[in-house]
Amino acid sequence: MGDASGGDADTRVSEVTILVCSSCRDETGSDAHPRAGAKLAEHARLAAEGAIAVRTVECLGNCKRRLSAALIRDGSWSYVFGDLATTSGEDLVTGARLFATSTDGLIPWRGRPDSLKRGLVARIPPLALIKEDT
């Protein structure tokens, strides 16, 4: 039997992945490198301390909402967030930890950092929940 403080919680956290758009630019639209998205990914990696996978993707297609990231977990809903800051890595890790403890595949609203409340762009269901129209 596991509890929230033991190995089972660690296993569940490892099931969540943070995806960060590495091509996102800052609010000025600068092409300078490293891009703001790459800085956000690095901030998230530091905050995750190796407990949560942080991966970069070339583009999440959310350019109007600037810095973007997603939280994914197999068999669960996926979340896309925008309007993040280069220092939002800790918020993404907090969201990933909340997601890991979820029993219904949804990130709980309570305890979710404000940037993940305000910045929610989309919530995408897992394929198993999508039923064909009849």
Short mmCIF file of N, CA and C in Angstrom, two decimals:
data_model
loop_
_atom_site.label_atom_id
_atom_site.label_comp_id
_atom_site.label_asym_id
_atom_site.label_seq_id
_atom_site.Cartn_x
_atom_site.Cartn_y
_atom_site.Cartn_z
N MET A 1 0.84 -1.19 0.00
CA MET A 1 0.00 0.00 0.00
C MET A 1 0.87 1.23 0.00
N GLY A 2 0.59 2.14 -0.93
CA GLY A 2 1.37 3.37 -0.98
C GLY A 2 0.59 4.53 -0.43
N ASP A 3 1.32 5.56 -0.06
CA ASP A 3 0.67 6.79 0.38
C ASP A 3 1.30 7.95 -0.36
N ALA A 4 0.75 9.14 -0.16
CA ALA A 4 1.21 10.31 -0.91
C ALA A 4 2.64 10.68 -0.60
N SER A 5 3.20 10.16 0.47
CA SER A 5 4.56 10.53 0.82
C SER A 5 5.59 9.48 0.42
N GLY A 6 5.12 8.36 -0.12
CA GLY A 6 6.04 7.27 -0.39
C GLY A 6 6.33 7.07 -1.85
N GLY A 7 6.83 5.86 -2.15
CA GLY A 7 7.25 5.52 -3.49
C GLY A 7 6.15 5.61 -4.53
N ASP A 8 4.89 5.28 -4.16
CA ASP A 8 3.82 5.36 -5.13
C ASP A 8 3.65 6.77 -5.67
N ALA A 9 3.77 7.76 -4.80
CA ALA A 9 3.66 9.15 -5.24
C ALA A 9 4.79 9.47 -6.20
N ASP A 10 5.99 8.96 -5.92
CA ASP A 10 7.13 9.20 -6.82
C ASP A 10 6.88 8.55 -8.17
N THR A 11 6.29 7.36 -8.17
CA THR A 11 5.99 6.68 -9.42
C THR A 11 4.97 7.48 -10.22
N ARG A 12 3.94 7.96 -9.57
CA ARG A 12 2.91 8.73 -10.28
C ARG A 12 3.50 10.02 -10.85
N VAL A 13 4.38 10.69 -10.12
CA VAL A 13 5.00 11.92 -10.62
C VAL A 13 5.80 11.61 -11.87
N SER A 14 6.45 10.46 -11.91
CA SER A 14 7.25 10.11 -13.08
C SER A 14 6.39 9.82 -14.30
N GLU A 15 5.07 9.63 -14.11
CA GLU A 15 4.17 9.39 -15.23
C GLU A 15 3.75 10.68 -15.94
N VAL A 16 4.03 11.82 -15.34
CA VAL A 16 3.67 13.11 -15.92
C VAL A 16 4.88 13.67 -16.66
N THR A 17 4.62 14.26 -17.82
CA THR A 17 5.67 14.92 -18.59
C THR A 17 5.28 16.37 -18.82
N ILE A 18 6.23 17.25 -18.65
CA ILE A 18 6.05 18.67 -18.97
C ILE A 18 6.66 18.89 -20.35
N LEU A 19 5.86 19.39 -21.28
CA LEU A 19 6.35 19.74 -22.61
C LEU A 19 6.41 21.26 -22.70
N VAL A 20 7.55 21.79 -23.10
CA VAL A 20 7.72 23.23 -23.20
C VAL A 20 8.06 23.58 -24.65
N CYS A 21 7.40 24.58 -25.17
CA CYS A 21 7.67 25.07 -26.52
C CYS A 21 9.00 25.82 -26.50
N SER A 22 10.02 25.22 -27.09
CA SER A 22 11.35 25.84 -27.05
C SER A 22 11.51 26.99 -28.03
N SER A 23 10.59 27.12 -28.97
CA SER A 23 10.70 28.20 -29.96
C SER A 23 9.92 29.45 -29.55
N CYS A 24 9.21 29.41 -28.43
CA CYS A 24 8.45 30.58 -27.97
C CYS A 24 9.38 31.77 -27.75
N ARG A 25 8.90 32.91 -28.16
CA ARG A 25 9.65 34.16 -27.96
C ARG A 25 9.08 34.89 -26.75
N ASP A 26 9.83 35.88 -26.29
CA ASP A 26 9.34 36.70 -25.18
C ASP A 26 8.32 37.71 -25.70
N GLU A 27 7.83 38.56 -24.79
CA GLU A 27 6.78 39.53 -25.15
C GLU A 27 7.21 40.54 -26.21
N THR A 28 8.52 40.71 -26.42
CA THR A 28 8.99 41.64 -27.45
C THR A 28 9.06 40.99 -28.82
N GLY A 29 8.93 39.65 -28.87
CA GLY A 29 9.02 38.94 -30.14
C GLY A 29 10.45 38.75 -30.61
N SER A 30 11.40 38.95 -29.74
CA SER A 30 12.82 38.87 -30.08
C SER A 30 13.21 37.49 -30.60
N ASP A 31 14.10 37.48 -31.59
CA ASP A 31 14.65 36.24 -32.12
C ASP A 31 15.92 35.82 -31.39
N ALA A 32 16.27 36.53 -30.33
CA ALA A 32 17.51 36.25 -29.59
C ALA A 32 17.49 34.82 -29.04
N HIS A 33 18.68 34.25 -28.98
CA HIS A 33 18.83 32.90 -28.43
C HIS A 33 19.65 32.95 -27.16
N PRO A 34 19.39 32.18 -26.13
CA PRO A 34 18.29 31.21 -26.14
C PRO A 34 16.94 31.91 -26.07
N ARG A 35 15.98 31.31 -26.73
CA ARG A 35 14.63 31.86 -26.74
C ARG A 35 14.00 31.73 -25.35
N ALA A 36 12.98 32.52 -25.13
CA ALA A 36 12.30 32.51 -23.83
C ALA A 36 11.76 31.12 -23.50
N GLY A 37 11.29 30.39 -24.50
CA GLY A 37 10.79 29.03 -24.27
C GLY A 37 11.87 28.10 -23.76
N ALA A 38 13.07 28.24 -24.29
CA ALA A 38 14.20 27.42 -23.83
C ALA A 38 14.55 27.77 -22.38
N LYS A 39 14.44 29.04 -22.05
CA LYS A 39 14.70 29.46 -20.66
C LYS A 39 13.65 28.89 -19.71
N LEU A 40 12.38 28.89 -20.15
CA LEU A 40 11.32 28.30 -19.34
C LEU A 40 11.58 26.81 -19.13
N ALA A 41 11.98 26.11 -20.18
CA ALA A 41 12.26 24.68 -20.06
C ALA A 41 13.38 24.44 -19.05
N GLU A 42 14.43 25.25 -19.09
CA GLU A 42 15.53 25.08 -18.15
C GLU A 42 15.07 25.36 -16.72
N HIS A 43 14.24 26.38 -16.54
CA HIS A 43 13.71 26.69 -15.22
C HIS A 43 12.87 25.53 -14.69
N ALA A 44 12.07 24.92 -15.57
CA ALA A 44 11.25 23.78 -15.17
C ALA A 44 12.13 22.59 -14.80
N ARG A 45 13.19 22.35 -15.56
CA ARG A 45 14.10 21.24 -15.25
C ARG A 45 14.74 21.43 -13.87
N LEU A 46 15.16 22.64 -13.59
CA LEU A 46 15.76 22.91 -12.29
C LEU A 46 14.75 22.69 -11.16
N ALA A 47 13.53 23.16 -11.36
CA ALA A 47 12.48 23.01 -10.34
C ALA A 47 12.09 21.54 -10.16
N ALA A 48 12.13 20.76 -11.24
CA ALA A 48 11.72 19.35 -11.18
C ALA A 48 12.75 18.48 -10.49
N GLU A 49 13.98 18.94 -10.42
CA GLU A 49 15.06 18.19 -9.75
C GLU A 49 15.12 16.74 -10.19
N GLY A 50 14.84 16.48 -11.46
CA GLY A 50 14.94 15.13 -12.00
C GLY A 50 13.75 14.22 -11.72
N ALA A 51 12.79 14.68 -10.93
CA ALA A 51 11.65 13.84 -10.56
C ALA A 51 10.57 13.80 -11.65
N ILE A 52 10.56 14.81 -12.51
CA ILE A 52 9.54 14.92 -13.55
C ILE A 52 10.25 15.17 -14.87
N ALA A 53 9.84 14.45 -15.91
CA ALA A 53 10.44 14.64 -17.23
C ALA A 53 10.02 16.00 -17.78
N VAL A 54 10.99 16.75 -18.25
CA VAL A 54 10.74 18.03 -18.93
C VAL A 54 11.33 17.90 -20.32
N ARG A 55 10.48 18.00 -21.32
CA ARG A 55 10.94 17.87 -22.70
C ARG A 55 10.57 19.13 -23.47
N THR A 56 11.35 19.42 -24.48
CA THR A 56 11.02 20.56 -25.33
C THR A 56 10.46 20.06 -26.65
N VAL A 57 9.58 20.85 -27.21
CA VAL A 57 9.01 20.59 -28.53
C VAL A 57 9.22 21.85 -29.36
N GLU A 58 9.26 21.69 -30.65
CA GLU A 58 9.57 22.82 -31.53
C GLU A 58 8.49 23.90 -31.50
N CYS A 59 7.22 23.51 -31.47
CA CYS A 59 6.17 24.53 -31.46
C CYS A 59 4.86 23.90 -30.99
N LEU A 60 4.19 24.56 -30.08
CA LEU A 60 2.87 24.12 -29.64
C LEU A 60 1.75 24.86 -30.38
N GLY A 61 2.11 25.76 -31.30
CA GLY A 61 1.12 26.45 -32.10
C GLY A 61 0.23 27.40 -31.31
N ASN A 62 0.74 27.93 -30.24
CA ASN A 62 -0.02 28.82 -29.37
C ASN A 62 0.64 30.20 -29.31
N CYS A 63 1.14 30.66 -30.42
CA CYS A 63 1.99 31.85 -30.49
C CYS A 63 1.33 33.12 -29.96
N LYS A 64 0.02 33.24 -30.12
CA LYS A 64 -0.66 34.45 -29.62
C LYS A 64 -0.66 34.52 -28.11
N ARG A 65 -0.45 33.39 -27.45
CA ARG A 65 -0.43 33.36 -25.99
C ARG A 65 0.99 33.24 -25.45
N ARG A 66 1.95 33.52 -26.30
CA ARG A 66 3.39 33.53 -25.96
C ARG A 66 3.87 32.24 -25.33
N LEU A 67 4.65 32.36 -24.28
CA LEU A 67 5.29 31.17 -23.69
C LEU A 67 4.26 30.11 -23.36
N SER A 68 4.46 28.92 -23.94
CA SER A 68 3.48 27.85 -23.79
C SER A 68 4.13 26.56 -23.33
N ALA A 69 3.32 25.78 -22.63
CA ALA A 69 3.76 24.47 -22.16
C ALA A 69 2.54 23.58 -22.05
N ALA A 70 2.79 22.29 -21.95
CA ALA A 70 1.71 21.33 -21.79
C ALA A 70 2.09 20.34 -20.70
N LEU A 71 1.07 19.78 -20.06
CA LEU A 71 1.26 18.70 -19.10
C LEU A 71 0.53 17.50 -19.67
N ILE A 72 1.24 16.38 -19.79
CA ILE A 72 0.62 15.18 -20.33
C ILE A 72 0.86 14.00 -19.40
N ARG A 73 -0.09 13.08 -19.43
CA ARG A 73 0.00 11.85 -18.64
C ARG A 73 -0.80 10.80 -19.37
N ASP A 74 -0.20 9.66 -19.63
CA ASP A 74 -0.85 8.60 -20.38
C ASP A 74 -2.20 8.23 -19.76
N GLY A 75 -3.22 8.15 -20.60
CA GLY A 75 -4.55 7.77 -20.13
C GLY A 75 -5.32 8.87 -19.44
N SER A 76 -4.76 10.09 -19.41
CA SER A 76 -5.39 11.23 -18.73
C SER A 76 -5.61 12.35 -19.73
N TRP A 77 -6.30 13.35 -19.28
CA TRP A 77 -6.44 14.56 -20.08
C TRP A 77 -5.07 15.20 -20.24
N SER A 78 -4.88 15.95 -21.31
CA SER A 78 -3.66 16.73 -21.53
C SER A 78 -4.04 18.19 -21.44
N TYR A 79 -3.12 19.00 -20.95
CA TYR A 79 -3.38 20.42 -20.74
C TYR A 79 -2.37 21.27 -21.47
N VAL A 80 -2.84 22.35 -22.10
CA VAL A 80 -1.96 23.32 -22.75
C VAL A 80 -2.15 24.66 -22.04
N PHE A 81 -1.03 25.29 -21.71
CA PHE A 81 -1.05 26.58 -21.02
C PHE A 81 -0.28 27.60 -21.83
N GLY A 82 -0.71 28.85 -21.75
CA GLY A 82 -0.01 29.95 -22.39
C GLY A 82 0.17 31.10 -21.43
N ASP A 83 0.72 32.19 -21.92
CA ASP A 83 0.96 33.39 -21.11
C ASP A 83 1.84 33.11 -19.91
N LEU A 84 2.77 32.18 -20.06
CA LEU A 84 3.69 31.84 -18.98
C LEU A 84 4.89 32.78 -19.01
N ALA A 85 5.68 32.78 -17.95
CA ALA A 85 6.91 33.56 -17.86
C ALA A 85 8.09 32.60 -17.88
N THR A 86 9.26 33.11 -18.15
CA THR A 86 10.45 32.24 -18.14
C THR A 86 10.68 31.63 -16.76
N THR A 87 10.08 32.23 -15.74
CA THR A 87 10.23 31.74 -14.36
C THR A 87 9.02 30.91 -13.90
N SER A 88 8.20 30.45 -14.82
CA SER A 88 7.01 29.66 -14.47
C SER A 88 7.31 28.17 -14.30
N GLY A 89 8.56 27.79 -14.33
CA GLY A 89 8.92 26.38 -14.20
C GLY A 89 8.41 25.76 -12.91
N GLU A 90 8.51 26.49 -11.80
CA GLU A 90 8.02 25.98 -10.53
C GLU A 90 6.51 25.75 -10.58
N ASP A 91 5.78 26.65 -11.25
CA ASP A 91 4.33 26.47 -11.37
C ASP A 91 4.01 25.21 -12.18
N LEU A 92 4.77 24.97 -13.26
CA LEU A 92 4.55 23.78 -14.06
C LEU A 92 4.83 22.51 -13.24
N VAL A 93 5.87 22.55 -12.43
CA VAL A 93 6.19 21.39 -11.59
C VAL A 93 5.10 21.19 -10.54
N THR A 94 4.61 22.26 -9.94
CA THR A 94 3.50 22.14 -8.98
C THR A 94 2.29 21.53 -9.67
N GLY A 95 1.97 22.00 -10.87
CA GLY A 95 0.86 21.44 -11.63
C GLY A 95 1.07 19.96 -11.95
N ALA A 96 2.30 19.60 -12.30
CA ALA A 96 2.61 18.20 -12.61
C ALA A 96 2.43 17.33 -11.36
N ARG A 97 2.84 17.83 -10.22
CA ARG A 97 2.68 17.07 -8.97
C ARG A 97 1.19 16.89 -8.63
N LEU A 98 0.40 17.94 -8.82
CA LEU A 98 -1.05 17.83 -8.61
C LEU A 98 -1.65 16.81 -9.58
N PHE A 99 -1.24 16.88 -10.82
CA PHE A 99 -1.71 15.98 -11.87
C PHE A 99 -1.39 14.53 -11.49
N ALA A 100 -0.21 14.32 -10.96
CA ALA A 100 0.23 12.97 -10.59
C ALA A 100 -0.64 12.37 -9.49
N THR A 101 -1.19 13.20 -8.63
CA THR A 101 -2.02 12.69 -7.54
C THR A 101 -3.48 12.51 -7.94
N SER A 102 -3.83 12.96 -9.13
CA SER A 102 -5.21 12.90 -9.59
C SER A 102 -5.64 11.46 -9.84
N THR A 103 -6.83 11.13 -9.36
CA THR A 103 -7.38 9.79 -9.61
C THR A 103 -8.36 9.79 -10.78
N ASP A 104 -8.77 10.97 -11.25
CA ASP A 104 -9.72 11.04 -12.35
C ASP A 104 -9.10 11.54 -13.65
N GLY A 105 -7.77 11.69 -13.68
CA GLY A 105 -7.10 12.11 -14.90
C GLY A 105 -7.18 13.60 -15.19
N LEU A 106 -7.62 14.38 -14.21
CA LEU A 106 -7.73 15.83 -14.36
C LEU A 106 -6.83 16.51 -13.33
N ILE A 107 -6.31 17.68 -13.66
CA ILE A 107 -5.53 18.45 -12.69
C ILE A 107 -6.51 19.15 -11.76
N PRO A 108 -6.41 18.92 -10.48
CA PRO A 108 -7.33 19.59 -9.55
C PRO A 108 -7.20 21.11 -9.64
N TRP A 109 -8.32 21.80 -9.53
CA TRP A 109 -8.31 23.27 -9.58
C TRP A 109 -7.70 23.83 -8.30
N ARG A 110 -8.09 23.25 -7.18
CA ARG A 110 -7.58 23.69 -5.88
C ARG A 110 -6.09 23.40 -5.79
N GLY A 111 -5.32 24.41 -5.45
CA GLY A 111 -3.88 24.25 -5.32
C GLY A 111 -3.13 24.53 -6.61
N ARG A 112 -3.86 24.67 -7.72
CA ARG A 112 -3.21 24.95 -9.00
C ARG A 112 -2.68 26.38 -8.97
N PRO A 113 -1.42 26.59 -9.36
CA PRO A 113 -0.88 27.96 -9.39
C PRO A 113 -1.71 28.88 -10.29
N ASP A 114 -1.78 30.15 -9.93
CA ASP A 114 -2.57 31.12 -10.70
C ASP A 114 -2.21 31.12 -12.18
N SER A 115 -0.91 30.99 -12.50
CA SER A 115 -0.51 31.03 -13.91
C SER A 115 -1.13 29.85 -14.68
N LEU A 116 -1.40 28.75 -14.00
CA LEU A 116 -2.02 27.60 -14.66
C LEU A 116 -3.54 27.68 -14.64
N LYS A 117 -4.08 28.58 -13.85
CA LYS A 117 -5.52 28.85 -13.90
C LYS A 117 -5.80 29.85 -15.02
N ARG A 118 -5.08 30.98 -14.98
CA ARG A 118 -5.27 32.04 -15.98
C ARG A 118 -4.81 31.62 -17.37
N GLY A 119 -3.76 30.82 -17.41
CA GLY A 119 -3.13 30.50 -18.68
C GLY A 119 -3.67 29.28 -19.40
N LEU A 120 -4.71 28.65 -18.85
CA LEU A 120 -5.24 27.45 -19.49
C LEU A 120 -5.75 27.78 -20.89
N VAL A 121 -5.24 27.08 -21.88
CA VAL A 121 -5.64 27.27 -23.27
C VAL A 121 -6.57 26.15 -23.71
N ALA A 122 -6.22 24.92 -23.36
CA ALA A 122 -7.03 23.78 -23.78
C ALA A 122 -6.83 22.61 -22.83
N ARG A 123 -7.87 21.81 -22.75
CA ARG A 123 -7.83 20.54 -22.04
C ARG A 123 -8.28 19.50 -23.06
N ILE A 124 -7.43 18.53 -23.35
CA ILE A 124 -7.68 17.57 -24.42
C ILE A 124 -7.90 16.19 -23.80
N PRO A 125 -9.02 15.53 -24.15
CA PRO A 125 -9.31 14.23 -23.54
C PRO A 125 -8.39 13.14 -24.07
N PRO A 126 -8.21 12.10 -23.27
CA PRO A 126 -7.47 10.94 -23.77
C PRO A 126 -8.30 10.23 -24.84
N LEU A 127 -7.65 9.56 -25.75
CA LEU A 127 -8.36 8.88 -26.84
C LEU A 127 -9.40 7.89 -26.32
N ALA A 128 -9.13 7.25 -25.20
CA ALA A 128 -10.07 6.27 -24.67
C ALA A 128 -11.43 6.88 -24.30
N LEU A 129 -11.47 8.17 -24.05
CA LEU A 129 -12.75 8.82 -23.69
C LEU A 129 -13.53 9.31 -24.90
N ILE A 130 -12.89 9.32 -26.04
CA ILE A 130 -13.56 9.84 -27.24
C ILE A 130 -14.39 8.73 -27.86
N LYS A 131 -15.67 8.99 -27.98
CA LYS A 131 -16.58 8.00 -28.55
C LYS A 131 -16.99 8.45 -29.94
N GLU A 132 -17.21 7.48 -30.79
CA GLU A 132 -17.67 7.80 -32.13
C GLU A 132 -19.10 8.31 -32.08
N ASP A 133 -19.39 9.30 -32.93
CA ASP A 133 -20.77 9.78 -33.05
C ASP A 133 -21.60 8.70 -33.75
N THR A 134 -22.80 8.51 -33.24
CA THR A 134 -23.67 7.51 -33.87
C THR A 134 -24.95 8.14 -34.35
#
